[in-house]
XYZ file of C-alpha atoms in Angstrom:
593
model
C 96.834 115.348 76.119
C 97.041 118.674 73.859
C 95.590 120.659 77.117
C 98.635 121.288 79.648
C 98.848 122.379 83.141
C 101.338 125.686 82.985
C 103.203 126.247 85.645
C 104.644 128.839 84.330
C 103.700 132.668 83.407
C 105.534 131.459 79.764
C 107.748 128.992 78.343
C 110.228 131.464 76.800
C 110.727 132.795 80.456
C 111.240 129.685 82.091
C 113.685 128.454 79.727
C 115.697 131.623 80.048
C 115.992 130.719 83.987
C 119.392 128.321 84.360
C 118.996 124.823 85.286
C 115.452 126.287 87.420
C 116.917 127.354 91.107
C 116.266 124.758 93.554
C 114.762 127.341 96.005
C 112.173 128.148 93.903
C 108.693 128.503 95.471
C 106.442 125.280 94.626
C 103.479 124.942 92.969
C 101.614 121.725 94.255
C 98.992 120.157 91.949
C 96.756 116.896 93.316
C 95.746 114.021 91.385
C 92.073 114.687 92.502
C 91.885 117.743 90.494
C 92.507 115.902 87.148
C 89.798 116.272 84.973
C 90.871 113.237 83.118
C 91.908 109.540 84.815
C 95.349 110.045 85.837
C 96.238 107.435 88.602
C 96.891 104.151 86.624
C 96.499 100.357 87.630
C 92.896 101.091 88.774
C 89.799 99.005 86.940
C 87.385 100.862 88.305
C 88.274 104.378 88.828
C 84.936 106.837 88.646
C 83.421 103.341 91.211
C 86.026 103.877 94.148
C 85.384 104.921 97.887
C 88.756 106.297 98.337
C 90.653 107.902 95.526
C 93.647 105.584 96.087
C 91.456 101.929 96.103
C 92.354 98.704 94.064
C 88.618 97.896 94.157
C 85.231 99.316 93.231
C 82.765 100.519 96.516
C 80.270 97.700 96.332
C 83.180 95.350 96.877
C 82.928 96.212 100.456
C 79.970 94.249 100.769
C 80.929 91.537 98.577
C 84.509 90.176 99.836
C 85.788 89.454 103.467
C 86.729 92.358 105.370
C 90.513 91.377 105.076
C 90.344 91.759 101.480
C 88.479 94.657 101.713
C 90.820 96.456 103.815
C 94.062 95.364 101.826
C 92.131 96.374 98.887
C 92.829 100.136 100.534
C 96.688 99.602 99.809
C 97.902 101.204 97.133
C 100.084 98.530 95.438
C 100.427 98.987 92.071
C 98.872 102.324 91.285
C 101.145 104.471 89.358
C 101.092 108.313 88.696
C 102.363 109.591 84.812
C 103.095 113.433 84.754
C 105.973 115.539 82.564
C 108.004 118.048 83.795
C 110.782 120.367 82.718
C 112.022 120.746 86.077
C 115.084 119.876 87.942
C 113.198 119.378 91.229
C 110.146 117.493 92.063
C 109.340 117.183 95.443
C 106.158 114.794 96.561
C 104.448 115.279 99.922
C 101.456 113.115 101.184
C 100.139 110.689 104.481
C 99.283 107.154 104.612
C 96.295 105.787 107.003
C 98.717 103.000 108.580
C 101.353 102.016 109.753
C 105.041 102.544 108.737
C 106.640 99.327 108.983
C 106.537 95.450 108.300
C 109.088 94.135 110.433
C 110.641 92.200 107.423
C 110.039 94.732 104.372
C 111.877 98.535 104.038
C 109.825 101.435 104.690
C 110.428 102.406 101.542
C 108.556 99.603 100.401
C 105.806 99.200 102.958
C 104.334 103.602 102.476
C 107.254 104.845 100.136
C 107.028 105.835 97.051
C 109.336 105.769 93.589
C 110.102 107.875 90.424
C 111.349 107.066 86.775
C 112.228 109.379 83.925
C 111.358 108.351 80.345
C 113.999 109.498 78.254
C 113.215 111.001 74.782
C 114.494 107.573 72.927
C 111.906 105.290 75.220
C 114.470 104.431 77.808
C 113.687 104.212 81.447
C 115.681 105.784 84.332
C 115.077 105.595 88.045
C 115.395 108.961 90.333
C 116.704 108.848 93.917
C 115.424 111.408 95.876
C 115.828 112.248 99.709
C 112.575 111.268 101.750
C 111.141 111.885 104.952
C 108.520 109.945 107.135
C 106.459 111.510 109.181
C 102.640 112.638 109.732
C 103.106 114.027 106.331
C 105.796 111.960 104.387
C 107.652 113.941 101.295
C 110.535 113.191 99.064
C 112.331 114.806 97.274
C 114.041 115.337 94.089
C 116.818 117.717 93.059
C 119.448 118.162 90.139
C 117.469 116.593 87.486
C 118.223 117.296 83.812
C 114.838 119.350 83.077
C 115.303 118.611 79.268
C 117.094 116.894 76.685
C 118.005 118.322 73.187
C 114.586 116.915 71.788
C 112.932 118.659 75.047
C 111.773 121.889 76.118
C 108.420 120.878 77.610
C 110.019 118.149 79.812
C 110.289 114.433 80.390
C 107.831 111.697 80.950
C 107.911 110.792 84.875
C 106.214 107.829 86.624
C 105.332 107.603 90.458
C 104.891 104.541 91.797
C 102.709 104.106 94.742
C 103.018 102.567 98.428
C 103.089 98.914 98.456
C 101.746 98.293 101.850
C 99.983 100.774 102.782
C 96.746 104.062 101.955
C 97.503 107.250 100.584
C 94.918 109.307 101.615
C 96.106 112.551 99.971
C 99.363 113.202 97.850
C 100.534 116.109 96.055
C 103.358 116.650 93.130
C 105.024 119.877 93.396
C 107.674 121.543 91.029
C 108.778 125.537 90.518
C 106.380 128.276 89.777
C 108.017 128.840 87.062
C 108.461 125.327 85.395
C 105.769 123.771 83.540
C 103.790 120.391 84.928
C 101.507 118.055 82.245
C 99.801 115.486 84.159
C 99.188 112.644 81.315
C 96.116 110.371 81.337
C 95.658 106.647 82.046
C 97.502 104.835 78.836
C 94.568 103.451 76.770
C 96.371 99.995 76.458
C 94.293 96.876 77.969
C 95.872 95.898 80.563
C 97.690 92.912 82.513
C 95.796 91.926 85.515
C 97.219 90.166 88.532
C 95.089 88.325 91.257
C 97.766 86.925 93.966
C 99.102 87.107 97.513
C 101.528 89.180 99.464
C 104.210 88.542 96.734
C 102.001 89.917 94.116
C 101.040 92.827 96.374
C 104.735 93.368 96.357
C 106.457 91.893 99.649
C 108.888 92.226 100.395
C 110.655 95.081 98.131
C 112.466 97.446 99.337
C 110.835 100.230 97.135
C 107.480 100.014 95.085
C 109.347 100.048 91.429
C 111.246 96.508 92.327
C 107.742 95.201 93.055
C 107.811 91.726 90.435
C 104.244 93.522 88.651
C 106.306 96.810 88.610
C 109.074 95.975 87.349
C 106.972 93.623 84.749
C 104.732 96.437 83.736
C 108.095 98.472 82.968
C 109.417 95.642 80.625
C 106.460 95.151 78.989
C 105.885 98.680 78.516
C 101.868 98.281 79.431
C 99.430 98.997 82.468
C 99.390 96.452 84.827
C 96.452 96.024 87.559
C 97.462 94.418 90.849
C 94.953 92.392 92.738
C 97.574 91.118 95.308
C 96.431 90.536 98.496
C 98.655 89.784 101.140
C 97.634 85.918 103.107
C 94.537 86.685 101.017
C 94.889 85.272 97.859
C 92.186 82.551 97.740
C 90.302 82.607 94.181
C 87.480 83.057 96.068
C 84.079 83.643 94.083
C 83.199 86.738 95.338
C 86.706 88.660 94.258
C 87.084 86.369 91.138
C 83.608 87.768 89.778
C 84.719 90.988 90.332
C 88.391 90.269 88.743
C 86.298 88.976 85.766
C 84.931 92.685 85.293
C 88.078 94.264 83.805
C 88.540 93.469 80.187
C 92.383 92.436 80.534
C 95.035 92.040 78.188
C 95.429 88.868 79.923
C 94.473 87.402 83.562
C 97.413 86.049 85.833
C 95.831 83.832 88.518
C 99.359 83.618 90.788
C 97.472 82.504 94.284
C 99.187 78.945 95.027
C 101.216 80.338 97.667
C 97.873 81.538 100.075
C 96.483 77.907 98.986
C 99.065 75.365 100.566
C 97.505 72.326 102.558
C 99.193 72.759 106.487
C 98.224 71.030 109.313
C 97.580 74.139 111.340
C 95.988 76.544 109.161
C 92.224 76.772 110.141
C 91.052 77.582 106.672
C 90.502 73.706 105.926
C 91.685 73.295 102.557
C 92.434 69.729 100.582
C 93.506 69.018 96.964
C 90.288 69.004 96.164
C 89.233 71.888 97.669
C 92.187 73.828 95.737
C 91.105 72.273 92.379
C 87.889 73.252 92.284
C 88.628 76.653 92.782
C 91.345 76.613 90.180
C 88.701 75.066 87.430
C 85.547 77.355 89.027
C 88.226 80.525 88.435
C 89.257 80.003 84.856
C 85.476 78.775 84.064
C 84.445 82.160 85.380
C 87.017 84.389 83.766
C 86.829 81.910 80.580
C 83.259 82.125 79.944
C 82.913 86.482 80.023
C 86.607 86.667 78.028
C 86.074 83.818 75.690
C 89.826 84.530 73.742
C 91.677 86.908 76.837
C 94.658 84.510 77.768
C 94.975 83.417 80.998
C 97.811 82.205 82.863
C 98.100 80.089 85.858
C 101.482 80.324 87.740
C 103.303 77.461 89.611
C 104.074 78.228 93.423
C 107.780 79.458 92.917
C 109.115 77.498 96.024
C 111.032 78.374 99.307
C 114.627 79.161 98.847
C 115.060 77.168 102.418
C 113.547 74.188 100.664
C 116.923 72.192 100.981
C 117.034 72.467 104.527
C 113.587 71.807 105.558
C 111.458 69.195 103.461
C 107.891 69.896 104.926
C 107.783 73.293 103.303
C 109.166 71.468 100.549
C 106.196 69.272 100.468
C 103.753 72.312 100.750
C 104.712 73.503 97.863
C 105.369 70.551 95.804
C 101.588 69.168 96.786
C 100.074 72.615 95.556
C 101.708 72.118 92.072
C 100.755 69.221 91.323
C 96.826 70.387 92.145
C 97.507 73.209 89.927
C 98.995 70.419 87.233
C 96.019 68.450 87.676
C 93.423 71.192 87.196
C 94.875 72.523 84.294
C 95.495 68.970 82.575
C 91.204 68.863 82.848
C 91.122 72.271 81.651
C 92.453 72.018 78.502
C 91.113 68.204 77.848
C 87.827 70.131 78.396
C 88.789 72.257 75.794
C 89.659 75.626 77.375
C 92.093 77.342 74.983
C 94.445 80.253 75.294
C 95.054 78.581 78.377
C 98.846 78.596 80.268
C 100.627 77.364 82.879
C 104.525 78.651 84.131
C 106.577 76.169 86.063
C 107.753 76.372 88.958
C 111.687 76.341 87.523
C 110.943 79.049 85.067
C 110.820 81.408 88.280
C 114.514 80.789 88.995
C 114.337 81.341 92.532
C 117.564 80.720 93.887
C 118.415 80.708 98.373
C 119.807 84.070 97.803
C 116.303 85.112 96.486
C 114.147 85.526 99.915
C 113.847 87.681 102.635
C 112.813 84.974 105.145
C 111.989 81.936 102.570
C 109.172 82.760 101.117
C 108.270 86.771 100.009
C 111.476 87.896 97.808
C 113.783 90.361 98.188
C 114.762 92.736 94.928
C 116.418 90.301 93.866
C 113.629 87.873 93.770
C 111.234 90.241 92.285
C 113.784 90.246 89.658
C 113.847 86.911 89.277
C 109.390 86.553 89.208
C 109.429 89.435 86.434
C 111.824 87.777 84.311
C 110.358 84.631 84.437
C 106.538 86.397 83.632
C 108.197 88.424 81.075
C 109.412 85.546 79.300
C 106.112 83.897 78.991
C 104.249 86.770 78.223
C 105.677 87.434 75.174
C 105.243 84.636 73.812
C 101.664 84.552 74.747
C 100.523 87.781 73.691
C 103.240 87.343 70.663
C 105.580 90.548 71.359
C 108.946 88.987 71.168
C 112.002 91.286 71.997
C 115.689 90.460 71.184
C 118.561 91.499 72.197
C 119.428 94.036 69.454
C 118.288 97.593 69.667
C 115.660 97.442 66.731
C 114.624 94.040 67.792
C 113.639 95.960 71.393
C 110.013 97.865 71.006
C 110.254 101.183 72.672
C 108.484 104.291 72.287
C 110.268 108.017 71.111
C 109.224 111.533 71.853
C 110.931 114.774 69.939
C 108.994 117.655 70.364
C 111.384 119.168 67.576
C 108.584 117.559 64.783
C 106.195 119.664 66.590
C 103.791 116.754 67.355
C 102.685 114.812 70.666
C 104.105 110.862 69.923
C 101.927 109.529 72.470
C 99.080 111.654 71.728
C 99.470 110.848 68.038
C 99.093 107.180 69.209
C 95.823 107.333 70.812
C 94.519 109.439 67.676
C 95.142 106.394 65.639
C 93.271 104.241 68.027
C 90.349 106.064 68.377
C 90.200 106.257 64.441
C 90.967 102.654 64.168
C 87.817 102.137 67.023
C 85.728 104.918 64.562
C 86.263 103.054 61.132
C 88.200 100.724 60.415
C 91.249 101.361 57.874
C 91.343 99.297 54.357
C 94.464 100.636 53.255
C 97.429 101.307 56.170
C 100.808 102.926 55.625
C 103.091 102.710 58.606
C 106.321 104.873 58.031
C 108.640 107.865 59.795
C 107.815 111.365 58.803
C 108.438 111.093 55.039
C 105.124 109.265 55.739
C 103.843 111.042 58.458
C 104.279 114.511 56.752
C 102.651 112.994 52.851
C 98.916 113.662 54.122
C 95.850 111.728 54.890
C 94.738 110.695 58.545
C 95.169 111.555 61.289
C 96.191 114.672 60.168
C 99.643 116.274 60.601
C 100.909 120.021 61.263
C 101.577 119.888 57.747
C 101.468 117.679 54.281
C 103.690 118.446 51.811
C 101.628 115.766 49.296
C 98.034 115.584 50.267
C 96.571 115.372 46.892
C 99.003 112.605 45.548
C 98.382 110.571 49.141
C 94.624 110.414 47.964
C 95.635 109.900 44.358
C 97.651 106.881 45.676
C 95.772 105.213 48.774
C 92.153 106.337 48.595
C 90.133 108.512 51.363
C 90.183 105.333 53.299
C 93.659 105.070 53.868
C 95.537 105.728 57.404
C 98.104 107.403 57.970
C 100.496 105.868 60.294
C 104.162 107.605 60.267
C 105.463 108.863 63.027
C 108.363 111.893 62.590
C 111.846 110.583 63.798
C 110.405 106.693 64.071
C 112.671 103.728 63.777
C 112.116 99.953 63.076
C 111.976 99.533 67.100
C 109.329 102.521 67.430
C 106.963 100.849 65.240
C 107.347 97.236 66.558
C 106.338 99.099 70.021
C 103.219 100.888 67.770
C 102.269 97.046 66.250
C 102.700 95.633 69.608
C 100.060 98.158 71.300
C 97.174 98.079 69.202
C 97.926 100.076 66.152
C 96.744 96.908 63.696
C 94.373 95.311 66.331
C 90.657 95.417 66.314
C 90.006 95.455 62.031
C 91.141 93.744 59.220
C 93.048 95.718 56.594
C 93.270 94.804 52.701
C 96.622 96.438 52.229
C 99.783 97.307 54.415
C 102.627 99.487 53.178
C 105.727 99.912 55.713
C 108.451 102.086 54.982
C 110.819 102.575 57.640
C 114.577 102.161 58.601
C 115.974 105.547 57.708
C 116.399 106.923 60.803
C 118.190 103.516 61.736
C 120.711 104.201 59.734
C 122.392 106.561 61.821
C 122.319 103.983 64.808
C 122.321 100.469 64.123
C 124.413 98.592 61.643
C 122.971 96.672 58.307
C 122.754 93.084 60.251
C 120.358 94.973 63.606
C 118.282 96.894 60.749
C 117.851 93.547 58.559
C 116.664 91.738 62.600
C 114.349 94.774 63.382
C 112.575 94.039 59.869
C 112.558 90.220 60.875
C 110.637 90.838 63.801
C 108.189 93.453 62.517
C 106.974 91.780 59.703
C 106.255 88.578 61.991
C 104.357 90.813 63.893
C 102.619 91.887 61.139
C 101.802 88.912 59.949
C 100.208 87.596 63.077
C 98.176 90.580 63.651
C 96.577 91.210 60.125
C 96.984 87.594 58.461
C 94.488 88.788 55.695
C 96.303 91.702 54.589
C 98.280 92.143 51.482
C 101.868 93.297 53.007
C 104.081 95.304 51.213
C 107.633 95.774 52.297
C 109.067 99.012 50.349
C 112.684 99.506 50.356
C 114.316 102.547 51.907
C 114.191 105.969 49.925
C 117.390 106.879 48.828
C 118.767 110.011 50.366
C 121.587 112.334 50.387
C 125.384 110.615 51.025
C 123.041 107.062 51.882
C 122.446 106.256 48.183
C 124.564 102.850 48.413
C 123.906 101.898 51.638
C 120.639 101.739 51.152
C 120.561 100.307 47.396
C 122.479 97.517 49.872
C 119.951 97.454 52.369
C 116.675 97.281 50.160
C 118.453 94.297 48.231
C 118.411 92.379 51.794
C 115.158 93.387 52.176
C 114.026 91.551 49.165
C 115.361 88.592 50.300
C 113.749 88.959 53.324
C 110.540 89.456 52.273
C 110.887 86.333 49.825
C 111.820 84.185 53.116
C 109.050 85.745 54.468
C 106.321 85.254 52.200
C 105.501 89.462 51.774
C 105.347 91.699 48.714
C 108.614 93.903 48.285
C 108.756 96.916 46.412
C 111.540 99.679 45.507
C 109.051 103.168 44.319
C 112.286 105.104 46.081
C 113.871 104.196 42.646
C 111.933 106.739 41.041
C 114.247 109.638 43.053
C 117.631 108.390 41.610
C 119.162 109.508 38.522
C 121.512 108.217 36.021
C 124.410 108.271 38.749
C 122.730 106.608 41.286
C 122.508 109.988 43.154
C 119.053 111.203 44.237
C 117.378 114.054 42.376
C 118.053 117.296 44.338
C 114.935 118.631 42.649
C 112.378 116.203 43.910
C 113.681 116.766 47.821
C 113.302 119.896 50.695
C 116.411 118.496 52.432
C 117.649 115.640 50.806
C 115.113 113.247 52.568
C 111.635 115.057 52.596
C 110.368 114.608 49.370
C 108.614 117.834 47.848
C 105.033 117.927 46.446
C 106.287 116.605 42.574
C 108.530 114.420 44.762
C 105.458 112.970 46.678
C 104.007 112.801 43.429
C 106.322 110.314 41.856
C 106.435 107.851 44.663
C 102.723 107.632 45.108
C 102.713 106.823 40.909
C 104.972 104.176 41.747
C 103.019 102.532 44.521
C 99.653 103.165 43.386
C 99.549 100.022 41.108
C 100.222 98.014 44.934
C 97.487 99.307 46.472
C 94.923 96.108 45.631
């Protein structure tokens, strides 16, 4: 993360360049240099025969040769890089053919780009593209930075649906700089399906359903969609079962309808015992993963024509059946979508049966909505209800890379004591360590040498619901949990979204470290915010009574007589000082159990 590729003879002189001439020579760099994973949505990426596979080598001797070839597409796989330039152009060839005669293609050997803007949200990048031998797109009059930027955006390439890269290359101005960034570290969610998993038909590969749910979600996502292919067959589920998922989507119903003229000689029977020999499989090496079985969504022509109706309908209620025995049997953390939850609707299809955008919409929405609740990372409607991730290079730290410190530490030894917080915390002291601590001695004094040390500078209530929700409390059990945070909300969100955002994070909380002693502690006063925030901590008391967690106020200890913080004790009128630091840690130090 900390090691970047320059493209540049210097930052200063690039910056002093304006807006970075579109004419600019290019310097190309290939994902098969990296010296670090970089092509995402891969389980097996030092096993693969061709750098752009969905499966390991040895599954060429394993599964049919159908799967095995579709296996070659690229659907799914997804390229993170940043870049301070305003043009990105992408040049590379596919090893087939162009064109599905009922799917864009864009979708079929295109590919797609999204920025990730410095407050977490995502925005898509149209770019003029050209299919050929060689097939490039490209990308002009982006916004290079941001005022939080000077090393450039987050950007995400999406992959051909339909089709094999055999060799790509990114390309920006000599004199811009380019930071491939490494595989996310999150477990991910794993799809086995068919064609619509794979991503027919959409007309680009971001509105792919697992795209567009991997966006929402915020996590890596695997796809295992095969198109007319998806079969739960033994040999691919026992290779499925390798990956240690986040959770295991088994979405196949649609290549497992009962039709008088198929040849593959399926029955109901048939069907169910692959549904129960599948979950048995995945069940017995991932005794807690979830694992989610999805309805056949339908045909939008349905209405018209009641055979394909029937198909459907019949393959359900196998699916019903088998997963009735399942749990009786006692299979836990085990889920089923219906059909309705889809929402498929006649506008939805391209010819019945593989959806159109707006379909994919339509399959992601429904997934998203039962995925949350599943893997317990609700989202509301408010902006600090929302988890979402932040990057200011202003605090003169790496957000993401500061994220992936913690987990390794967390994987190294295991935390008794945690403090979660913005950079009042971040900047006290302790581990992982910052570019500075203005308290170091009184964070010891107050939390031990076994304490972590998780602020983040500029983090709101929605940037650490995104931190709980991707693994920051997982793996350990912690005696003590102090959060401080909701300052930097207060120049966004009104009382009523901050008091929701701490609603949601301390149910997350909650579930995650259920042995922990929690400890809510009111907003430190600061300059021109002392009464809003004597307001604010007195709803957070009442929260934390509803809520069954400890409260406590050791900002108190920065006020004086008139209610107006103590210049003396600050840097800024935020930061406290070293005698500052000192105080509040005196204050909390009788919490820490």
């Amino acid at each position: 993360m900390k090691s970047r590729f320059f493209l540049s003879l210097g930052i200063i002189a690039c910056l002093s360049l304006p807006a970075f001439a579109q004419n600019e020579n290019l310097k190309w760099w290939n994902p098969q240099s990296a010296t670090f994973p970089v092509i995402e949505g891969q389980a097996w990426t030092k096993e693969v025969k061709n750098p752009y596979d969905r499966l390991p080598a040895r599954a060429e001797k394993q599964v049919r040769d159908e799967v095995w070839k579709l296996s070659n597409q690229s659907a799914g796989l997804m390229i993170r890089f940043r870049a301070n330039s305003s043009q990105i152009k992408i040049r590379y060839t596919v090893g087939g053919k162009h064109a599905l005669p009922h799917m864009p293609t864009t979708g079929v050997s295109g590919v797609d780009l999204y920025s990730i803007a410095s407050d977490g949200e995502t925005r898509w990048c149209a770019g003029k593209y050209a299919f050929g031998d060689t097939i490039t797109y490209d990308f002009k009059g982006l916004e290079p930075n941001d005022k939080y930027h000077t090393h450039g955006r987050e950007y995400r390439l999406f992959l051909p649906l339909y089709n094999s890269v055999k060799w790509l290359e990114i390309g920006t101005p000599d004199r811009t700089e380019f930071t491939p960034l490494p595989v996310r570290p999150d477990k991910p969610i794993v799809i086995y399906g068919t064609s619509i998993a794979q991503g027919g038909c959409a007309s680009r590969p971001g509105m792919a359903w697992t795209a567009i749910l991997s966006r929402k979600m915020d996590r890596p996502l695997i796809n295992l969609g095969f198109s007319g292919n998806g079969r739960l067959e033994k040999e691919v589920v026992d290779i499925v079962s390798e990956i240690d998922a986040k959770v295991f989507v088994l979405d196949c119903l649609p290549n497992l309808i009962i039709q008088p003229e198929s040849k593959l000689g399926l029955t109901s029977d048939i069907i169910k015992d692959r549904i129960l020999a599948t979950v048995k499989t995945l069940r017995g090496k991932h005794p807690e993963t979830p694992i989610v079985l999805a309805s056949h969504a339908g045909y939008t022509d349905d209405g018209v024509n009641p055979q394909r109706k029937h198909f459907y309908e019949e393959a359900n209620e196998t699916l019903g059946l088998a997963f009735r025995q399942l749990k009786a049997e006692g299979i836990n953390n085990l889920y089923l979508i219906p059909r309705e939850d889809f929402g498929l609707d006649i506008e939805g299809t391209v010819d019945g049966t593989h959806p159109n955008d707006i379909g994919m919409m339509d399959y992601a929405e429904g997934y998203e909505k039962h995925l949350r609740d599943i893997l317990h990372e609700n989202q509301g409607t408010l902006a600090t209800t929302r988890p979402i991730t932040q990057l200011r290079e202003l605090h003169g730290y790496d957000w993401e890379a500061r994220h992936k410190e913690i987990l390794d530490l967390n994987a190294k030894s295991a935390p008794q004591t945690i403090v979660i917080g913005n950079s009042i915390t971040h900047y006290w002291g302790g581990n992982p360590k910052a570019s500075r601590a203005a308290g170091a001695d009184s964070w010891e004094t107050t939390f031990g040498k076994n304490a972590r040390n998780l602020g983040f500078g500029w983090d709101r209530i929605e940037n650490v619901l995104w931190r709980v929700y991707h693994g920051e409390l997982d793996g350990f059990s912690a005696k003590n949990i102090f959060i401080n945070i909701g300052t930097n909300n207060l120049g966004l969100s009104s009382d009523d979204e901050v008091v929701e955002g701490w609603k949601m994070l301390i149910d997350a909380l909650k579930f995650r470290q259920p042995n922990a002693r929690i400890n809510m502690m009111g907003i430190y006063p600061r300059r021109q915010q002392e009464p809003r925030v004597a307001k604010l901590n007195e709803r957070l008391a009442l929260i934390c009574g509803e809520k069954n967690v400890g409260y406590i106020d050791p900002g108190q200890v920065f006020l004086q007589k008139d209610g107006k913080i103590d210049e003396s004790l600050f840097s800024d009128g935020l930061h406290p000082n070293a005698k500052g630091y000192s105080l509040l840690g005196a204050q909390i130090k009788p919490y820490v159990k």
